[in-house]
Tab-separated table of C-alpha atoms and ligand atoms in Angstrom:
chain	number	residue	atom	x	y	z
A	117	UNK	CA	123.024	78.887	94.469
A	118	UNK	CA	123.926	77.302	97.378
A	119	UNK	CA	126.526	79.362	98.750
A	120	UNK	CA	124.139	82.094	98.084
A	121	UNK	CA	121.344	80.173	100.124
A	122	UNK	CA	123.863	80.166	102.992
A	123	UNK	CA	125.335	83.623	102.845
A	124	UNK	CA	121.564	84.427	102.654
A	125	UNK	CA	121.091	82.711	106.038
A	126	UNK	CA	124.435	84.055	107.532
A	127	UNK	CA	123.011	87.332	106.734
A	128	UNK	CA	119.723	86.990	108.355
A	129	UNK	CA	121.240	85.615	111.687
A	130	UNK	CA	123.514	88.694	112.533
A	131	UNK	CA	120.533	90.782	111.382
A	132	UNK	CA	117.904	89.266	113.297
A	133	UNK	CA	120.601	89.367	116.233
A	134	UNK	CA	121.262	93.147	115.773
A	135	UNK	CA	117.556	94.035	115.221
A	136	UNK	CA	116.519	92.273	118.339
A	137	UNK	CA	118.596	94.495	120.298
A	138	UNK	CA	117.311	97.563	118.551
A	139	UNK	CA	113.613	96.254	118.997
A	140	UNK	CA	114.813	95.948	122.844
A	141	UNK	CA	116.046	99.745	122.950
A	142	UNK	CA	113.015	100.830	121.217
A	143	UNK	CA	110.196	98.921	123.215
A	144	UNK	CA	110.902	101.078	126.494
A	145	UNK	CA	109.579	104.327	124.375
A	146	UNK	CA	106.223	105.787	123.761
A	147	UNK	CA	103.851	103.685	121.109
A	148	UNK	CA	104.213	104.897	117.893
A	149	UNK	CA	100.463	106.779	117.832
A	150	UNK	CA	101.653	109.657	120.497
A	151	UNK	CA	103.839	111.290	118.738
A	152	UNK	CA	106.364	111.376	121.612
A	153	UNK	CA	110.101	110.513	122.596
A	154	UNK	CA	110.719	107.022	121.441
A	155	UNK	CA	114.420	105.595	122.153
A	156	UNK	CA	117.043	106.096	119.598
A	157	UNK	CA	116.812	103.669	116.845
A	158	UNK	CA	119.455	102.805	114.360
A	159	UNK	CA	118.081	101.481	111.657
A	160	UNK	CA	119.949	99.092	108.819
A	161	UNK	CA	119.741	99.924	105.152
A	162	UNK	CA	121.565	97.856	102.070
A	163	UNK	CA	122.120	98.514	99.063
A	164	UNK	CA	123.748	97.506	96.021
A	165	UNK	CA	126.063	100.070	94.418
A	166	UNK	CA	129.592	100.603	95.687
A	167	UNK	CA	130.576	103.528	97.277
A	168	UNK	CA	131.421	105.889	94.641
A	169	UNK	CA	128.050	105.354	92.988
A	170	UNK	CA	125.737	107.996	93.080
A	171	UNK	CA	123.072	106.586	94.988
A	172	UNK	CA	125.387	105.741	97.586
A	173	UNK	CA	126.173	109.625	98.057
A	174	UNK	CA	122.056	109.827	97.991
A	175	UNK	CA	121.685	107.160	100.720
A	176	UNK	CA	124.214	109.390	102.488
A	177	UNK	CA	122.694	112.464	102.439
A	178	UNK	CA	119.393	110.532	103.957
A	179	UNK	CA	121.424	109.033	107.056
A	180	UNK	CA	122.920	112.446	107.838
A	181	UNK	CA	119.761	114.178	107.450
A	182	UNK	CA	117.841	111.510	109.530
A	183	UNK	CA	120.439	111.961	112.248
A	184	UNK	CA	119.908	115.827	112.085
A	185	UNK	CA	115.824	115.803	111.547
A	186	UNK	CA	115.694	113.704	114.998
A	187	UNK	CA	117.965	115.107	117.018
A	188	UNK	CA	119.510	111.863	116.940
A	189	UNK	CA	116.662	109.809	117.535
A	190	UNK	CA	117.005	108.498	114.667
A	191	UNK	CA	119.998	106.928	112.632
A	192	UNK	CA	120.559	104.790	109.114
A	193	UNK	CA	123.343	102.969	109.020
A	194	UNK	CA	124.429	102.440	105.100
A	195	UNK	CA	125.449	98.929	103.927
A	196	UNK	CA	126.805	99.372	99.936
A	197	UNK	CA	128.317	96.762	97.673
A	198	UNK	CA	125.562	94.122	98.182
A	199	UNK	CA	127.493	93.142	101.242
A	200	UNK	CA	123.749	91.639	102.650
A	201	UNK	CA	122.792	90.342	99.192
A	202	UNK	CA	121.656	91.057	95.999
A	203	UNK	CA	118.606	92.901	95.481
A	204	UNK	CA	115.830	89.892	95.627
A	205	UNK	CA	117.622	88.762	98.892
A	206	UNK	CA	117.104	92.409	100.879
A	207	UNK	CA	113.826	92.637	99.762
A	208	UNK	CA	113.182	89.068	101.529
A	209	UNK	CA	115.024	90.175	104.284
A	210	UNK	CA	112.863	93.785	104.280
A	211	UNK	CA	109.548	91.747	103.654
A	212	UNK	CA	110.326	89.503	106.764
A	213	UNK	CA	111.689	92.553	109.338
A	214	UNK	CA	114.561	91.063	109.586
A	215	UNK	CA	116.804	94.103	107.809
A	216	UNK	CA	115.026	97.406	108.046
A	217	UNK	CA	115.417	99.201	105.249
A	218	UNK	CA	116.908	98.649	101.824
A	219	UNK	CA	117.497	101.166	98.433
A	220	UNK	CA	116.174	98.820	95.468
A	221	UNK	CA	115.197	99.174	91.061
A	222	UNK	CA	111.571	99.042	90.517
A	223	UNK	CA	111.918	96.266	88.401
A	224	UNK	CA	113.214	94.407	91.345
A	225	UNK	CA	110.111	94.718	93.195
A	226	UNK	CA	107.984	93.687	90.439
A	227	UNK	CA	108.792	89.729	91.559
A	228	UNK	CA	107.364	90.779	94.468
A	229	UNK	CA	104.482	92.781	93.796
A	230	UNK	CA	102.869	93.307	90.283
A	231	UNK	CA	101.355	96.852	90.685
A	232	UNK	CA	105.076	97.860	90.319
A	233	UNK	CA	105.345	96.422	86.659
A	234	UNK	CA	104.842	100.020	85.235
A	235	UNK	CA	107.690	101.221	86.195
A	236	UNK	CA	109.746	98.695	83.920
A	237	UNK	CA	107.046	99.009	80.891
A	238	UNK	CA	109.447	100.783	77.803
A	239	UNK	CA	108.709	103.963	77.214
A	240	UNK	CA	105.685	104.497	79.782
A	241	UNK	CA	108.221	107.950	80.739
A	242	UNK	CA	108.239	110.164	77.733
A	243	UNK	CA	111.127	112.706	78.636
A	244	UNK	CA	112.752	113.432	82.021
A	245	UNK	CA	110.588	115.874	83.037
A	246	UNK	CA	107.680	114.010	82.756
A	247	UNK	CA	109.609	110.410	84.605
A	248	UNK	CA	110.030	112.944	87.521
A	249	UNK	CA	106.879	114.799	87.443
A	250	UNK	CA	105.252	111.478	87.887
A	251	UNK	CA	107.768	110.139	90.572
A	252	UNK	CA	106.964	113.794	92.470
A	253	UNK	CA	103.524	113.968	92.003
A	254	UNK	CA	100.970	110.860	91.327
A	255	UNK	CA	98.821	109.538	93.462
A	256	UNK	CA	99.052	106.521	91.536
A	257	UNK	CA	102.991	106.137	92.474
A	258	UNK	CA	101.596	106.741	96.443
A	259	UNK	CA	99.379	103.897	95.919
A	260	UNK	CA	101.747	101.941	94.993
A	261	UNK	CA	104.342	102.552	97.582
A	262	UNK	CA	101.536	102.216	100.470
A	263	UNK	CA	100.060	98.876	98.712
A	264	UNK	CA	102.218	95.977	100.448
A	265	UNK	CA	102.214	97.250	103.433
A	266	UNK	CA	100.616	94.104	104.740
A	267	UNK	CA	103.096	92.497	102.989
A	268	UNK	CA	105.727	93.259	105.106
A	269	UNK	CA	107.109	96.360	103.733
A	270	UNK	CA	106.237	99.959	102.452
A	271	UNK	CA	108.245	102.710	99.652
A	272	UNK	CA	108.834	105.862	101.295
A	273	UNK	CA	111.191	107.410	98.311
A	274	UNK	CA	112.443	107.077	95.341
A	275	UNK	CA	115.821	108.252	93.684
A	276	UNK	CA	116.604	109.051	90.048
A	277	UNK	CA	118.277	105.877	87.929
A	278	UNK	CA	117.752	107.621	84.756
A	279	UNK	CA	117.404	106.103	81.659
A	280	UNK	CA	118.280	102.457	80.869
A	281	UNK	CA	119.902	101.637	77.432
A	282	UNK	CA	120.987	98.692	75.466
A	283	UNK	CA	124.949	98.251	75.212
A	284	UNK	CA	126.936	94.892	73.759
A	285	UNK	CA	130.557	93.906	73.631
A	286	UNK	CA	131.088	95.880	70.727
A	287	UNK	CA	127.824	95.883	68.117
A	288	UNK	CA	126.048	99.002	67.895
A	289	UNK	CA	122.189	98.037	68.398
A	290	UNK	CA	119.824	100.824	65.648
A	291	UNK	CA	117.080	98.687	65.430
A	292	UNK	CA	114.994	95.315	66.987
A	293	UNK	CA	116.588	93.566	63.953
A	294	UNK	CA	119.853	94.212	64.914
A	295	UNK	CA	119.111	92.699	68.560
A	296	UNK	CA	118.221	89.550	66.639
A	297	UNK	CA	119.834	86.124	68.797
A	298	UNK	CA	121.390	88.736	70.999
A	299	UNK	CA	121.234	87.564	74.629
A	300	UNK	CA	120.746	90.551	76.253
A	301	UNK	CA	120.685	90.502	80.666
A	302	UNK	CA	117.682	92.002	82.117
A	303	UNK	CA	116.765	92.408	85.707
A	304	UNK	CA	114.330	89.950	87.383
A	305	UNK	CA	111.355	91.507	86.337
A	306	UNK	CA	108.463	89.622	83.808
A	307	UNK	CA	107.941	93.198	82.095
A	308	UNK	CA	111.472	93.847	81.720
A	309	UNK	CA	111.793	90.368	80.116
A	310	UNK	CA	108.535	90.738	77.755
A	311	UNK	CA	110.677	94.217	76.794
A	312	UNK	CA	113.839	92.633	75.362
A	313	UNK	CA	111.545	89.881	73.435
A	314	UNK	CA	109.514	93.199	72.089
A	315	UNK	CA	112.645	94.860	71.096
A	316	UNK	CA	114.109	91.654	68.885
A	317	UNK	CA	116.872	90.486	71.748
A	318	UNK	CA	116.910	87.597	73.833
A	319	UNK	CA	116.235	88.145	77.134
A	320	UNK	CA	118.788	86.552	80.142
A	321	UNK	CA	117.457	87.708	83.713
A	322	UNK	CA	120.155	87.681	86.252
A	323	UNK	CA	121.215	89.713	89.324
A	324	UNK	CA	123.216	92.477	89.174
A	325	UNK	CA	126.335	90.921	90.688
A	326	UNK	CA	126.488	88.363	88.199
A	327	UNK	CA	126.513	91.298	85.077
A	328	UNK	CA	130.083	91.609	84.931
A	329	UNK	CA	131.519	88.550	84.767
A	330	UNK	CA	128.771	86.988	82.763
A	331	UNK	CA	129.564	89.828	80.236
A	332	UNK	CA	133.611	88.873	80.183
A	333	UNK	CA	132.607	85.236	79.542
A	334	UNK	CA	130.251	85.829	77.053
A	335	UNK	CA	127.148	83.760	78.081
A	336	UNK	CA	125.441	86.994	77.656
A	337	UNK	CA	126.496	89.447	74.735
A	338	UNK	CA	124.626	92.852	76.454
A	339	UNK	CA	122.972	93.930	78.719
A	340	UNK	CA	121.156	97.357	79.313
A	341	UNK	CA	121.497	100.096	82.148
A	342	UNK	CA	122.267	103.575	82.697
A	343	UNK	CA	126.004	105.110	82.363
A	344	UNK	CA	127.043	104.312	85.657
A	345	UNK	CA	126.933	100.304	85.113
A	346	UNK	CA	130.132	101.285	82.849
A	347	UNK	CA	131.990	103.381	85.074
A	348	UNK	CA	131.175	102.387	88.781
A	349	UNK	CA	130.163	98.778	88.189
A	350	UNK	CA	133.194	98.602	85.394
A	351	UNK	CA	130.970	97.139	83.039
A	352	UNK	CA	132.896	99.600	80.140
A	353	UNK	CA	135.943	97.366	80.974
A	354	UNK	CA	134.107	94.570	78.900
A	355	UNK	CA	131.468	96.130	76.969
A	356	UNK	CA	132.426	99.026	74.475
A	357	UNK	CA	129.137	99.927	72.269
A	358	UNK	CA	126.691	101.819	73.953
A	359	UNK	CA	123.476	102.459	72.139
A	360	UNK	CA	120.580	104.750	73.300
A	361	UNK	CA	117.918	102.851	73.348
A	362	UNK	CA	116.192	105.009	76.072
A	363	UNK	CA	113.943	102.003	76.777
A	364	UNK	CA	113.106	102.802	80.493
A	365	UNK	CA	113.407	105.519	83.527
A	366	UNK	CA	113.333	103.362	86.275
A	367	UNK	CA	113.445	104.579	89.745
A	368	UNK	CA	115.494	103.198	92.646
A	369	UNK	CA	113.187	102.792	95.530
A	370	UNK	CA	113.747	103.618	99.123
A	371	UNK	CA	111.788	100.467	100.953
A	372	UNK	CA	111.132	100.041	104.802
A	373	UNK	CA	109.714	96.932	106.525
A	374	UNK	CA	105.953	97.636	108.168
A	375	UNK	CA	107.321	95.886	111.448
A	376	UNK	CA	110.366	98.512	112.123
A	377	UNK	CA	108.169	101.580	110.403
A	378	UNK	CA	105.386	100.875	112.654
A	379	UNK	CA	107.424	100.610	116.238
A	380	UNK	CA	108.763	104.297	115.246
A	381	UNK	CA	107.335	106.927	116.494
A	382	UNK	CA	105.790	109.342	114.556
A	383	UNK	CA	108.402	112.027	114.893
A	384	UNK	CA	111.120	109.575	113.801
A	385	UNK	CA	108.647	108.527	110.485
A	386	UNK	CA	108.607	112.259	110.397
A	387	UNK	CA	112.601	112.767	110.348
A	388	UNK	CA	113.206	109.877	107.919
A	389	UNK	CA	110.287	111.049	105.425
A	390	UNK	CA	111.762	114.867	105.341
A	391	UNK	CA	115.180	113.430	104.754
A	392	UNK	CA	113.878	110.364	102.107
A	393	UNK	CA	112.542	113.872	100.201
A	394	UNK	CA	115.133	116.473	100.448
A	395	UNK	CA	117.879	113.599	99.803
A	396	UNK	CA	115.245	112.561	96.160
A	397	UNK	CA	115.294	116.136	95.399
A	398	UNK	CA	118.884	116.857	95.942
A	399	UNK	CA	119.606	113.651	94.313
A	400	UNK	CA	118.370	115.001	90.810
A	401	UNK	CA	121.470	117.218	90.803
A	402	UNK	CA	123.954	114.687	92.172
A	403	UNK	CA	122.456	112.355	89.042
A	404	UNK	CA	123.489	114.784	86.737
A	405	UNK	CA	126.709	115.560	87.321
A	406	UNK	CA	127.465	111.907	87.647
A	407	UNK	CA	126.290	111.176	84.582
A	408	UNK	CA	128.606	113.762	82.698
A	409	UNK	CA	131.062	112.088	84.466
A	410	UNK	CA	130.480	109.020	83.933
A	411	UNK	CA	130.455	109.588	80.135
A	412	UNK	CA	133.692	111.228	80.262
A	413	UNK	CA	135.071	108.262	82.119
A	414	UNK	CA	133.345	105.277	79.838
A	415	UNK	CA	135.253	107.286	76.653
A	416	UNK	CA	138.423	106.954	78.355
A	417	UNK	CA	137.717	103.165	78.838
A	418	UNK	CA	137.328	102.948	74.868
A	419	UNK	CA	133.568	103.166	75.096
A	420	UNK	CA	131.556	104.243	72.310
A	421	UNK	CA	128.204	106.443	72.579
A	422	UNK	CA	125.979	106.235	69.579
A	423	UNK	CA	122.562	108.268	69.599
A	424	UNK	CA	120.183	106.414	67.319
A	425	UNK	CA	116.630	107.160	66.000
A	426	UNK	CA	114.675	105.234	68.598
A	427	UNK	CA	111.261	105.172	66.541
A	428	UNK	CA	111.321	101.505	66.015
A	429	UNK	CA	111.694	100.844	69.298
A	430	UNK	CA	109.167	102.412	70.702
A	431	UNK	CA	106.660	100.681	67.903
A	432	UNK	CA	108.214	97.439	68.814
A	433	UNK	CA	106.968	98.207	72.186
A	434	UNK	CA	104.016	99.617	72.416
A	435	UNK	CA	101.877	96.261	71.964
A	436	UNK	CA	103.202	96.203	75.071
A	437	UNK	CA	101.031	99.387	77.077
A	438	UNK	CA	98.166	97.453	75.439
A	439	UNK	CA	98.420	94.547	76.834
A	440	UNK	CA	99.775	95.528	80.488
A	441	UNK	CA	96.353	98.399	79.952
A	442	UNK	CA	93.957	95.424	79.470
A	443	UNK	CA	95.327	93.249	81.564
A	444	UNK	CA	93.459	94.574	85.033
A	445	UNK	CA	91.511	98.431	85.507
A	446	UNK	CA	94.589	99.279	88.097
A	447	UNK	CA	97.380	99.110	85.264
A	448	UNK	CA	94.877	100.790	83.287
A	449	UNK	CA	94.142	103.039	85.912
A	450	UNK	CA	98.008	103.611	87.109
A	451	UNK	CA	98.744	104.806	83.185
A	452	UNK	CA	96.217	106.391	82.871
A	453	UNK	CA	97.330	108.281	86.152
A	454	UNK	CA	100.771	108.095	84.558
A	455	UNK	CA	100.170	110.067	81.374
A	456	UNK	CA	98.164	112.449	83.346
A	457	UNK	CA	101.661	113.768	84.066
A	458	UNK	CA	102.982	114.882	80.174
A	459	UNK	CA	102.913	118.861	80.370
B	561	GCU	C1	120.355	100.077	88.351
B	561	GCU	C2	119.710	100.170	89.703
B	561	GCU	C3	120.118	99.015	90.596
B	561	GCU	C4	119.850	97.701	89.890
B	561	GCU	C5	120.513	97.690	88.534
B	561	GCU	C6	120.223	96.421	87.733
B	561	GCU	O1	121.725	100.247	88.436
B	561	GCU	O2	120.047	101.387	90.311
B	561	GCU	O3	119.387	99.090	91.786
B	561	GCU	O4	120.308	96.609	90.626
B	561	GCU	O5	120.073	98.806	87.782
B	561	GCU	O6	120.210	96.499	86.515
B	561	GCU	O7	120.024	95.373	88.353
């Protein structure tokens, strides 16, 4: 905790250093409202993956595209691995301008923000097609991305995660009973949480970073994720059952802070918005073919796939849309919104 605390600080120090100099840069351009020739910025973004993750290739795409949308006016510079913290720390750092952009879950930002609790509510995303319908098309998802921006920071993408499923150190999970004393890590989000105590399990929030070991020393006997936690987080070195669960879709989110967004000028927002979009929409494809790979790869490690009827899982859950429905009219509104989307 405490090194953390101080890394945290470390962090913020070189940033705040590194952003004052681009705020310097910037300040001799035009104001953001005309439109015109702003100085070059270079703008920081972190995320968590490493760099063979999928995402990261994503977040790639975006910096390159950036670069080529603004002539160079604009450029992202890519930080992977968590090297500027774990995802609750860049969202503080995001939320207080002091690092500019960062690439975090949903469920992440629901500590932060409630309206973004949907995202992490099991089962709200009936196939694929209808997860990215919604992400491509809803007003309600643009409401929610614009909605803190006087909090510091707004969404201005979002890249596919896919589905999130339950797997253990070796126990195949085919019903809530079988999750039963199970401690199962969940991200830092209070609907994620409520999930696992729907589906039978009990729930152990944590970061990301600490999935791995936690897993090898057993103070937690799952956890649940898409493929990739096996493969590129190595996760299949210490857990070998794999059930689908197909609990969640929840997006990765492209965030910016309001006090760097606002200083650029609108044909750098411009740039980075094209390039946020082409890199989601290329990212679909990219997604896929890492997950077939990633499969592949988990089987070698001696991980097992089971496909399960996921029936009682979904019952076991759906107290929950009732609840988060009556709760407020904007979660009632936002799902309504969201099931607008089934074709
Ligand atoms: C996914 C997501 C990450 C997140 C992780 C988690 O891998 O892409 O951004 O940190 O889930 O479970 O924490």
């Amino acid at each position: 905790m405490k090194m953390k605390k101080i890394f945290s600080m470390a962090a913020t120090g070189i940033l705040s250093i590194s952003l004052l100099a681009a705020c310097g840069a910037n300040s001799g351009g035009e104001s953001a409202e005309s439109g015109g020739s702003a100085e070059a910025v270079s703008l920081r973004l972190a995320h968590n993956q490493p760099e063979d993750h999928p995402v990261h290739t994503s977040l790639m795409e975006l910096s390159k595209l950036t670069e080529e949308n603004s002539d160079g006016n604009a450029k992202i510079e890519v930080f992977p691995n968590g090297q500027l913290g774990q995802e609750r720390d860049v969202i503080e750092l995001v939320k207080s301008g002091t690092l500019d952009m960062a690439k975090v879950s949903a469920s992440a930002l629901e500590a932060f923000d409630s309206n973004y609790a949907i995202f992490s509510l099991p089962y709200v995303f009936q196939s694929k097609e209808h997860y990215h319908h919604v992400m491509d098309n809803s007003e309600a998802v643009q409401e929610i991305f614009q909605g803190t921006k006087d909090d510091g920071y707004v969404a201005i993408g979002w890249y596919d995660a896919g589905q999130r499923s339950i797997y253990t150190a070796d126990k195949k999970v085919e019903s809530p009973a079988d999750m039963s004393g199970m401690k199962i890590r969940v991200q830092e989000s209070p609907t994620s949480i409520s999930m696992i105590e729907a589906m039978g399990g009990a729930p152990t929030p944590m970061s990301y970073g600490e999935v791995y070991t936690s897993l090898q020393q057993g103070v937690i006997d799952g956890a649940e994720n898409n493929e990739t936690a096996l493969t590129n987080s190595k996760h299949g070195e210490v857990a070998k059952a794999y059930s689908y669960t197909e609990h969640q879709y929840v997006p990765d989110v492209l965030i910016v802070s309001t006090n760097m967004w606002d200083k650029l000028s609108e044909d750098q927002q411009k740039a980075i918005q094209d390039a946020a979009a082409a890199s989601s929409e290329s990212h679909k494809d990219v997604w896929k073919t890492a997950i077939e790979e990633s499969i592949k790869t988990s089987e070698d490690m001696g991980v097992t796939f089971y496909t399960i009827d996921k029936q009682a899982f979904i019952d076991a859950a759906a107290p929950l849309h009732e609840t988060f429905k009556a709760d407020n009219e904007t979660n009632a509104k936002y799902f309504e919104d969201f099931q607008s989307h089934l074709e």
